[in-house]
Coordinates of C-alpha atoms in Angstrom, one line a residue:
M1 CA 15.8 -6.1 39.7
E2 CA 12.3 -5.6 39.0
V3 CA 11.3 -5.8 35.4
P4 CA 9.2 -2.8 34.4
Q5 CA 5.8 -3.2 32.7
I6 CA 5.8 -1.9 29.1
R7 CA 2.8 -0.9 27.1
Y8 CA 3.3 -0.6 23.4
F9 CA 1.6 -0.7 19.9
D10 CA 2.9 -1.3 16.5
S11 CA 2.9 2.0 14.5
L12 CA 3.3 0.0 11.2
A13 CA 0.0 -1.9 12.0
V14 CA -1.7 1.4 12.6
T15 CA -0.4 3.1 9.2
R16 CA -1.4 -0.1 7.2
R17 CA -4.9 0.0 8.6
T18 CA -5.3 3.7 8.3
W19 CA -4.0 4.0 4.7
P20 CA -4.4 0.5 3.2
K21 CA -4.4 1.4 -0.4
L22 CA -0.7 3.1 -0.1
E23 CA 1.7 1.1 -2.3
N24 CA 3.8 0.4 0.8
H25 CA 4.3 1.5 4.4
R26 CA 7.9 2.0 4.6
L27 CA 9.0 5.1 6.8
T28 CA 10.8 6.8 3.9
S29 CA 7.6 6.4 1.5
L30 CA 5.2 7.5 4.2
G31 CA 7.4 10.5 5.0
E32 CA 7.5 11.4 1.2
Y33 CA 3.8 10.9 1.0
F34 CA 3.0 13.1 3.8
G35 CA 5.6 15.7 3.3
I36 CA 7.6 14.8 6.6
V37 CA 11.2 15.7 6.3
Y38 CA 12.9 12.1 7.2
T39 CA 16.4 11.1 7.3
A40 CA 16.4 7.2 7.1
N41 CA 18.5 5.1 9.4
D42 CA 18.5 7.3 12.2
A43 CA 16.7 6.4 15.5
L44 CA 15.8 9.8 16.5
E45 CA 14.5 10.5 13.0
D46 CA 12.5 7.1 13.0
S47 CA 10.9 7.8 16.3
R48 CA 9.9 11.3 15.3
T49 CA 8.5 10.0 12.0
C50 CA 6.6 7.3 13.5
G51 CA 5.2 9.8 16.1
R52 CA 4.0 12.1 13.4
L53 CA 2.4 9.2 11.5
V54 CA 0.4 8.1 14.4
A55 CA -0.7 11.8 15.1
L56 CA -1.8 11.8 11.6
A57 CA -3.6 8.6 11.6
A58 CA -5.5 9.8 14.9
E59 CA -6.6 13.0 12.9
K60 CA -8.0 10.8 10.1
W61 CA -9.9 8.4 12.6
N62 CA -10.8 11.7 14.4
V63 CA -9.8 10.1 17.9
T64 CA -7.8 12.0 20.6
D65 CA -6.0 9.3 22.4
V66 CA -4.1 6.1 21.8
D67 CA -6.9 3.8 22.9
G68 CA -9.2 5.5 20.7
L69 CA -6.7 5.0 17.7
L70 CA -6.2 1.3 18.5
A71 CA -9.9 0.7 18.7
A72 CA -10.5 2.4 15.3
C73 CA -7.7 0.4 13.6
G74 CA -8.9 -2.7 15.2
I75 CA -5.7 -3.4 17.1
C76 CA -6.0 -4.8 20.7
K77 CA -3.8 -3.7 23.3
L78 CA -1.3 -5.9 25.0
D79 CA 1.1 -5.3 27.9
C80 CA 4.7 -6.6 27.5
L81 CA 6.3 -8.0 30.4
E82 CA 9.9 -9.0 30.8
N83 CA 10.7 -8.1 27.5
H84 CA 8.7 -10.7 25.9
F85 CA 7.4 -8.9 22.5
L86 CA 4.1 -10.5 21.7
K87 CA 2.4 -9.9 18.4
L88 CA -0.7 -7.6 18.5
P89 CA -4.0 -9.5 17.9
T90 CA -6.6 -8.1 15.5
C91 CA -9.8 -7.2 17.3
K92 CA -13.2 -8.0 15.7
K93 CA -14.7 -4.8 16.1
R94 CA -13.3 -1.8 13.8
I95 CA -14.6 1.7 13.3
E96 CA -14.6 2.6 9.5
P97 CA -12.9 6.0 8.9

Protein backbone atom coordinates (compact mmCIF):
# COMPACT_ATOMS: atom_id res chain seq x y z
CA MET A 1 0.00 0.00 0.00
CA GLU A 2 1.34 3.39 -0.98
CA VAL A 3 1.76 5.91 1.83
CA PRO A 4 0.10 9.24 1.00
CA GLN A 5 1.99 12.50 1.20
CA ILE A 6 0.58 14.60 4.03
CA ARG A 7 1.04 18.36 4.36
CA TYR A 8 0.50 19.88 7.77
CA PHE A 9 1.38 22.74 10.08
CA ASP A 10 1.24 23.30 13.81
CA SER A 11 -1.70 25.52 14.82
CA LEU A 12 -0.16 25.93 18.30
CA ALA A 13 2.93 27.51 16.73
CA VAL A 14 0.65 29.83 14.74
CA THR A 15 -1.24 30.96 17.85
CA ARG A 16 1.94 31.43 19.86
CA ARG A 17 3.49 33.61 17.16
CA THR A 18 0.31 35.53 16.44
CA TRP A 19 -0.56 36.32 20.07
CA PRO A 20 2.76 35.99 21.94
CA LYS A 21 1.65 38.09 24.91
CA LEU A 22 -1.23 35.83 25.95
CA GLU A 23 -0.68 34.08 29.26
CA ASN A 24 -0.99 30.63 27.63
CA HIS A 25 -2.13 29.03 24.40
CA ARG A 26 -4.30 26.14 25.60
CA LEU A 27 -7.39 25.59 23.47
CA THR A 28 -9.67 26.19 26.44
CA SER A 29 -7.95 29.50 27.23
CA LEU A 30 -7.88 30.65 23.60
CA GLY A 31 -11.52 29.69 23.15
CA GLU A 32 -12.48 31.72 26.19
CA TYR A 33 -10.32 34.69 25.14
CA PHE A 34 -11.85 34.81 21.65
CA GLY A 35 -15.40 33.90 22.69
CA ILE A 36 -15.36 30.54 20.91
CA VAL A 37 -17.76 28.02 22.42
CA TYR A 38 -15.52 25.02 23.02
CA THR A 39 -16.04 21.63 24.67
CA ALA A 40 -12.67 20.28 25.78
CA ASN A 41 -11.55 16.70 25.14
CA ASP A 42 -13.70 16.22 22.05
CA ALA A 43 -11.79 15.62 18.81
CA LEU A 44 -14.35 17.37 16.61
CA GLU A 45 -14.44 20.38 18.94
CA ASP A 46 -10.63 20.47 19.06
CA SER A 47 -10.48 20.52 15.26
CA ARG A 48 -13.21 23.13 14.91
CA THR A 49 -11.59 25.40 17.49
CA CYS A 50 -8.13 25.05 15.91
CA GLY A 51 -9.65 25.92 12.54
CA ARG A 52 -11.34 29.02 13.94
CA LEU A 53 -8.10 30.13 15.62
CA VAL A 54 -6.17 29.68 12.36
CA ALA A 55 -8.82 31.80 10.60
CA LEU A 56 -8.51 34.50 13.29
CA ALA A 57 -4.73 34.45 12.94
CA ALA A 58 -5.03 34.85 9.16
CA GLU A 59 -7.33 37.84 9.71
CA LYS A 60 -4.86 39.41 12.13
CA TRP A 61 -1.94 38.94 9.71
CA ASN A 62 -4.17 40.08 6.82
CA VAL A 63 -3.43 37.00 4.73
CA THR A 64 -5.79 34.80 2.74
CA ASP A 65 -4.05 31.44 2.53
CA VAL A 66 -2.04 28.99 4.58
CA ASP A 67 1.25 29.77 2.83
CA GLY A 68 0.82 33.47 3.63
CA LEU A 69 -0.06 32.70 7.23
CA LEU A 70 2.96 30.46 7.75
CA ALA A 71 5.24 33.05 6.15
CA ALA A 72 3.78 35.80 8.36
CA CYS A 73 4.35 33.65 11.45
CA GLY A 74 7.87 32.67 10.35
CA ILE A 75 7.00 28.99 10.09
CA CYS A 76 8.44 26.89 7.25
CA LYS A 77 6.33 24.21 5.59
CA LEU A 78 7.39 20.61 5.60
CA ASP A 79 5.89 17.65 3.89
CA CYS A 80 5.29 14.65 6.09
CA LEU A 81 5.95 11.29 4.45
CA GLU A 82 5.35 7.80 5.78
CA ASN A 83 3.91 9.08 9.08
CA HIS A 84 7.22 10.58 10.22
CA PHE A 85 6.04 13.64 12.08
CA LEU A 86 8.79 16.22 11.89
CA LYS A 87 9.11 19.39 13.89
CA LEU A 88 8.60 22.56 11.87
CA PRO A 89 11.71 24.72 11.65
CA THR A 90 11.56 28.45 12.17
CA CYS A 91 12.12 30.52 9.05
CA LYS A 92 14.47 33.48 9.29
CA LYS A 93 12.09 35.94 7.62
CA ARG A 94 9.03 36.99 9.59
CA ILE A 95 6.42 39.61 8.76
CA GLU A 96 5.35 41.83 11.64
CA PRO A 97 1.57 42.19 12.24
